Short mmCIF file of C-alpha atoms and ligand atoms in Angstrom, two decimals:
data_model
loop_
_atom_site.label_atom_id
_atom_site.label_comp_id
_atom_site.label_asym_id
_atom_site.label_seq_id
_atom_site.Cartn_x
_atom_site.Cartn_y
_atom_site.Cartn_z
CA UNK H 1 -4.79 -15.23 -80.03
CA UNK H 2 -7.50 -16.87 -78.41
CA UNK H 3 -8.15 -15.98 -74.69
CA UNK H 4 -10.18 -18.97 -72.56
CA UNK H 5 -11.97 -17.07 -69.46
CA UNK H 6 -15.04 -15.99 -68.32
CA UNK H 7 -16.43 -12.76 -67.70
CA UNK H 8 -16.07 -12.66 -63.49
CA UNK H 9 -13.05 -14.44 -63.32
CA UNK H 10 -10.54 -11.68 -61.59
CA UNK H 11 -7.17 -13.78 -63.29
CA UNK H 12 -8.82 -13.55 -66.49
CA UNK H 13 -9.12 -9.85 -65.72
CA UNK H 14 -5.38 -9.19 -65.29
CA UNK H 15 -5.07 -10.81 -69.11
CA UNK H 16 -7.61 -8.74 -70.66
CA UNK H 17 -6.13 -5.48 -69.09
CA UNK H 18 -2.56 -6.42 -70.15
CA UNK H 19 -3.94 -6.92 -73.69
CA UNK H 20 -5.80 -3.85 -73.75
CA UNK H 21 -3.18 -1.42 -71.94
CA UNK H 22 -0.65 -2.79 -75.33
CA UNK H 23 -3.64 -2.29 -77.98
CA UNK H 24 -3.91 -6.45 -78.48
CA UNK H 25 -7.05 -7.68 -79.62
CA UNK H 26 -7.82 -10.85 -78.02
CA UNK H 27 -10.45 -13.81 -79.25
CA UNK H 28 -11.94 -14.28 -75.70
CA UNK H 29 -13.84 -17.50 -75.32
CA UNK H 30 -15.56 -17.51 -72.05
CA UNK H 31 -15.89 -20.81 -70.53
CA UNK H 32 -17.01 -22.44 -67.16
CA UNK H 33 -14.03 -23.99 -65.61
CA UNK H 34 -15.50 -26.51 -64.08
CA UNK H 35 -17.20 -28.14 -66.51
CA UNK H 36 -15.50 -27.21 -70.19
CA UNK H 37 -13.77 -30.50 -71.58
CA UNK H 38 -11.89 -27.92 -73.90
CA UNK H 39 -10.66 -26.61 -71.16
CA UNK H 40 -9.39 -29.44 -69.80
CA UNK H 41 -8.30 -30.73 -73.03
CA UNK H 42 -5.95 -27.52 -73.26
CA UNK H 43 -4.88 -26.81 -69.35
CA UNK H 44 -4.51 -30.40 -67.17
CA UNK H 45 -5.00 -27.83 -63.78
CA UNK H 46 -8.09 -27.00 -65.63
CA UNK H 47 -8.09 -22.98 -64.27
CA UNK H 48 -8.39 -20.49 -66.68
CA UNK H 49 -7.33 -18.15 -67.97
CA UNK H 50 -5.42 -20.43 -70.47
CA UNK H 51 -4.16 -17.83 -73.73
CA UNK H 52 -3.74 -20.04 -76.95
CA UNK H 53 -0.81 -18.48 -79.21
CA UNK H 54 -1.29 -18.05 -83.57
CA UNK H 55 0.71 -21.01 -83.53
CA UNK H 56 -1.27 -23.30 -81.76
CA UNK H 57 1.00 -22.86 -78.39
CA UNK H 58 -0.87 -23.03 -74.66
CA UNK H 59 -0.06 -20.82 -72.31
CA UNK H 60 -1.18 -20.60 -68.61
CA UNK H 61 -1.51 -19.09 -65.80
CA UNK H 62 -1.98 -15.52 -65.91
CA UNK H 63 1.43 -14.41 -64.98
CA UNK H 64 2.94 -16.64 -67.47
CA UNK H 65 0.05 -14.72 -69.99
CA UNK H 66 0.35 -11.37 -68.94
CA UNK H 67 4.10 -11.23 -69.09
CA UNK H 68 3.96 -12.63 -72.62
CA UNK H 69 1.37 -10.04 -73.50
CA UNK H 70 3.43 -7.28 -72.60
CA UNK H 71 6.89 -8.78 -74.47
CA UNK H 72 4.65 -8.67 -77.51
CA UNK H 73 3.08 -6.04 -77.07
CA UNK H 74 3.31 -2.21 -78.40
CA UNK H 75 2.44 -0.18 -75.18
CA UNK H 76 4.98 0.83 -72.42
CA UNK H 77 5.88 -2.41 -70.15
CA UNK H 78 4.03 -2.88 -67.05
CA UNK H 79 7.11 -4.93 -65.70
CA UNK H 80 9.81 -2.20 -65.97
CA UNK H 81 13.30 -2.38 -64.34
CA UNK H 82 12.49 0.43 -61.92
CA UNK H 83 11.39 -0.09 -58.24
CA UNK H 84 11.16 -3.61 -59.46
CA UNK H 85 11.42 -5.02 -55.63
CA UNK H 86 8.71 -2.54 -54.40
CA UNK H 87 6.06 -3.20 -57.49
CA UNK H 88 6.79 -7.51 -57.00
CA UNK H 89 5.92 -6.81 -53.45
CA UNK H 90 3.04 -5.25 -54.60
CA UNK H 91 1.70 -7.50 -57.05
CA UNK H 92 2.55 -10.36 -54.64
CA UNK H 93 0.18 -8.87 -52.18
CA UNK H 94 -2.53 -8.44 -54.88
CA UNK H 95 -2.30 -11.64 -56.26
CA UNK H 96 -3.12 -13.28 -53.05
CA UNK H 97 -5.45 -10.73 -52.11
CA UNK H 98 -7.25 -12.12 -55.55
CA UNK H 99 -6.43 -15.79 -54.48
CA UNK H 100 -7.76 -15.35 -50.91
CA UNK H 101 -10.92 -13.82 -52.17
CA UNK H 102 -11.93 -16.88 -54.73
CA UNK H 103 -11.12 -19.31 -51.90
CA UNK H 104 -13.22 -17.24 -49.74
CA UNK H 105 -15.56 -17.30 -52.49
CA UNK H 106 -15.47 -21.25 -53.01
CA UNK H 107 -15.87 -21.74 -49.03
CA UNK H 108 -19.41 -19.22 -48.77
CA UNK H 109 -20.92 -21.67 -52.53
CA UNK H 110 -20.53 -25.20 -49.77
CA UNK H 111 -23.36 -26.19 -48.66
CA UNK H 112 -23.81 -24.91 -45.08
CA UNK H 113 -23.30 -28.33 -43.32
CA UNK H 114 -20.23 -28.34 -44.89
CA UNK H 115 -18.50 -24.76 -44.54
CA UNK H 116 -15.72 -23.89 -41.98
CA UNK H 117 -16.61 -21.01 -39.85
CA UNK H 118 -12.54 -21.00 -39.02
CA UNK H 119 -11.66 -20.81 -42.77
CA UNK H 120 -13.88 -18.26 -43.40
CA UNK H 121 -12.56 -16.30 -40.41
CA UNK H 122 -9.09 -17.02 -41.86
CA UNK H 123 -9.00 -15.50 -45.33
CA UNK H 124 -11.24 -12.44 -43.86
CA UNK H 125 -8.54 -11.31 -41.96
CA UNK H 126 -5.88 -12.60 -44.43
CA UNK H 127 -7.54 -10.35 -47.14
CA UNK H 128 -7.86 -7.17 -44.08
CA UNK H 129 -4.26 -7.49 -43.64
CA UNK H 130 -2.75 -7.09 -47.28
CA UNK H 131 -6.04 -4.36 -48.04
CA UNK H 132 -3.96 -2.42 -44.65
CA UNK H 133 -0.55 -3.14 -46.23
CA UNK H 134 -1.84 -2.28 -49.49
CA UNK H 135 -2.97 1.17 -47.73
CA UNK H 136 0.07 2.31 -46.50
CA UNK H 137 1.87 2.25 -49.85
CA UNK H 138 -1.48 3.54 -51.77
CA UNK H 139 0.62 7.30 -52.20
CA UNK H 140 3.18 4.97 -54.00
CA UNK H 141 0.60 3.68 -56.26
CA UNK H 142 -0.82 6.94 -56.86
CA UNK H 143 2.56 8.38 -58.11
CA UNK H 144 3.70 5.41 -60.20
CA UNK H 145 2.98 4.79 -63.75
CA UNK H 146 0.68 1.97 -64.54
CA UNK H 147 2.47 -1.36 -64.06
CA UNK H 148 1.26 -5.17 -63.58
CA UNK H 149 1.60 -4.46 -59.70
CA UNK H 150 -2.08 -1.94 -60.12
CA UNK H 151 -3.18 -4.73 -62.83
CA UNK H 152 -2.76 -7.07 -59.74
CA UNK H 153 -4.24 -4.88 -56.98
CA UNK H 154 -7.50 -3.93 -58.96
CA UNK H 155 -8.16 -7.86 -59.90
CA UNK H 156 -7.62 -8.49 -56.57
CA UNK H 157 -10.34 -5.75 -55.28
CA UNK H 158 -12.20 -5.79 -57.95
CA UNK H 159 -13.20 -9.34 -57.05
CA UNK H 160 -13.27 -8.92 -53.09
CA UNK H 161 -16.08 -6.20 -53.43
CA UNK H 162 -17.69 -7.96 -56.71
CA UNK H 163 -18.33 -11.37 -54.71
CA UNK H 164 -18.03 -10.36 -50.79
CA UNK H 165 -18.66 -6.53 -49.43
CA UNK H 166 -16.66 -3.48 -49.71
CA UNK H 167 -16.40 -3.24 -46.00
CA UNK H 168 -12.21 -3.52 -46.28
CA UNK H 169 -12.81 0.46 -47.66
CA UNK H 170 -13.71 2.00 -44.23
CA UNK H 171 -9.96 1.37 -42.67
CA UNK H 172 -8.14 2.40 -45.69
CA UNK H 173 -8.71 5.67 -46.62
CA UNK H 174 -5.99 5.95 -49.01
CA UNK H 175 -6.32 2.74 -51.05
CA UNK H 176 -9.65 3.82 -51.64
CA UNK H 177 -8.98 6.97 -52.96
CA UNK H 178 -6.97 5.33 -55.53
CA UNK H 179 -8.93 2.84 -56.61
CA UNK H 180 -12.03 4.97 -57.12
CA UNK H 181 -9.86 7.35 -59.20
CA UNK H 182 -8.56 4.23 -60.91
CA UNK H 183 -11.74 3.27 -62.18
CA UNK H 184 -12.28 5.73 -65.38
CA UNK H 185 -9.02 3.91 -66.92
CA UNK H 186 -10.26 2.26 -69.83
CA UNK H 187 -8.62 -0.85 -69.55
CA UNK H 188 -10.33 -1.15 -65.89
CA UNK H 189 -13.65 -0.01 -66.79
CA UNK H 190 -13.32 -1.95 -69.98
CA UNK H 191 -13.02 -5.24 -67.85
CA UNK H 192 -15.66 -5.14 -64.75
CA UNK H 193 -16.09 -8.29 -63.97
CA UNK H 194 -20.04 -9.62 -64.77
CA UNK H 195 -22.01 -12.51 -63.72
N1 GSH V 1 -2.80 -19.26 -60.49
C1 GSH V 1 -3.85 -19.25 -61.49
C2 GSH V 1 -5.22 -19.22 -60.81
C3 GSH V 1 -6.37 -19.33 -61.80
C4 GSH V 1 -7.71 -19.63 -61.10
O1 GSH V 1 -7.75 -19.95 -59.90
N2 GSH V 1 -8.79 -19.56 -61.91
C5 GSH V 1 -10.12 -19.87 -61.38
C6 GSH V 1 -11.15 -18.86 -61.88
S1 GSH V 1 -11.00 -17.34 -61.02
C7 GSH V 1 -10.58 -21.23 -61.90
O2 GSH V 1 -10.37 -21.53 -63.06
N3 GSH V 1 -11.18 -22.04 -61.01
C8 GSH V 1 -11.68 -23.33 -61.36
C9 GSH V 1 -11.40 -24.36 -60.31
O3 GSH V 1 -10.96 -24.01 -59.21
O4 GSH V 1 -11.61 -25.54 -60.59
C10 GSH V 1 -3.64 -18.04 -62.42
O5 GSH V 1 -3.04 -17.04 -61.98
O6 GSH V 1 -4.03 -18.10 -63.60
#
């Protein structure tokens, strides 16, 4: 199976620690998504991370990816039936952390004639809200087996401190403590994201 990502890219991330928490060996290609015509040839939203199947079949976006990852793959599942309403609300509030940080991300690369002070102010305390939410159920992270809702969660911070500041760390004590002991995982320190 062919993954199309690129090495920063925190969706792309969830994919690669799916695949590597089941043992699949994935053909990444990395790619710019702006600018690859294969790309856009394979995905008309043009995001990646687009996963091409043996037999030729395109999937995308990375939930649709990492939940077919983990149906064929040979590792526990990371979407078990247990807790399943506390772990969605969980990876919920990761994804957007992840989402709120790119746009964040995308607003700081305008040219500064052309960036929104109010946006700006928007997904900062969009992102320090879910980073507190995310803090008060940290024990339940800490106790639960590894599921897609800590794939979610570490993309999500994983980018925030990669591309902006760690700063979120000094009001949540707790979802600190488990990210830093989170790290020596090898699927997460198999998948930092790079420039
Ligand atoms: N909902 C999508 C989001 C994917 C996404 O936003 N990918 C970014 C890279 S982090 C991208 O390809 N951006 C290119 C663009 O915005 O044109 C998913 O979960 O796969």
């Amino acid at each position: 199976m062919k993954l199309y990502s690129s090495p920063a890219t925190p969706f792309g991330r969830k994919a690669a620690i799916v695949a590597h928490e089941h043992g699949i060996a994935l053909d990444v290609v990395n790619v710019n998504p702006f600018t690859s015509d294969e790309l856009e040839r394979l995905n008309p939203i043009k995001l990646i991370p687009v996963l091409v199947l043996d037999d030729g079949r395109v999937l995308y976006d990375s939930h649709v990816i990492c939940a077919h990852l983990d149906e064929t793959g040979g590792g526990p599942t990371l979407y078990p039936q247990a807790d399943r309403l506390d772990w969605q609300r969980r990876m919920t509030l990761g994804t957007a952390l992840t989402e709120t940080s790119v746009l964040w991300l995308f607003q700081k690369r305008q040219p500064a004639d052309q960036q929104s002070g109010n946006l700006k102010t928007h997904y900062e305390k969009r992102m320090r809200r879910i980073t507190a939410a995310l803090d008060a159920e940290a024990d339940m992270l800490s106790a639960a087996p590894f599921r897609i809702d800590h794939v979610a969660v570490i993309c999500g911070i994983g980018h925030l401190e990669f591309r902006h500041d760690a700063a979120w760390r000094a009001d949540c004590p707790r979802l600190t403590a488990w990210y830093e002991g989170i790290q020596g995982r090898p699927s997460v320190a198999a998948t930092q994201p790079t420039d």
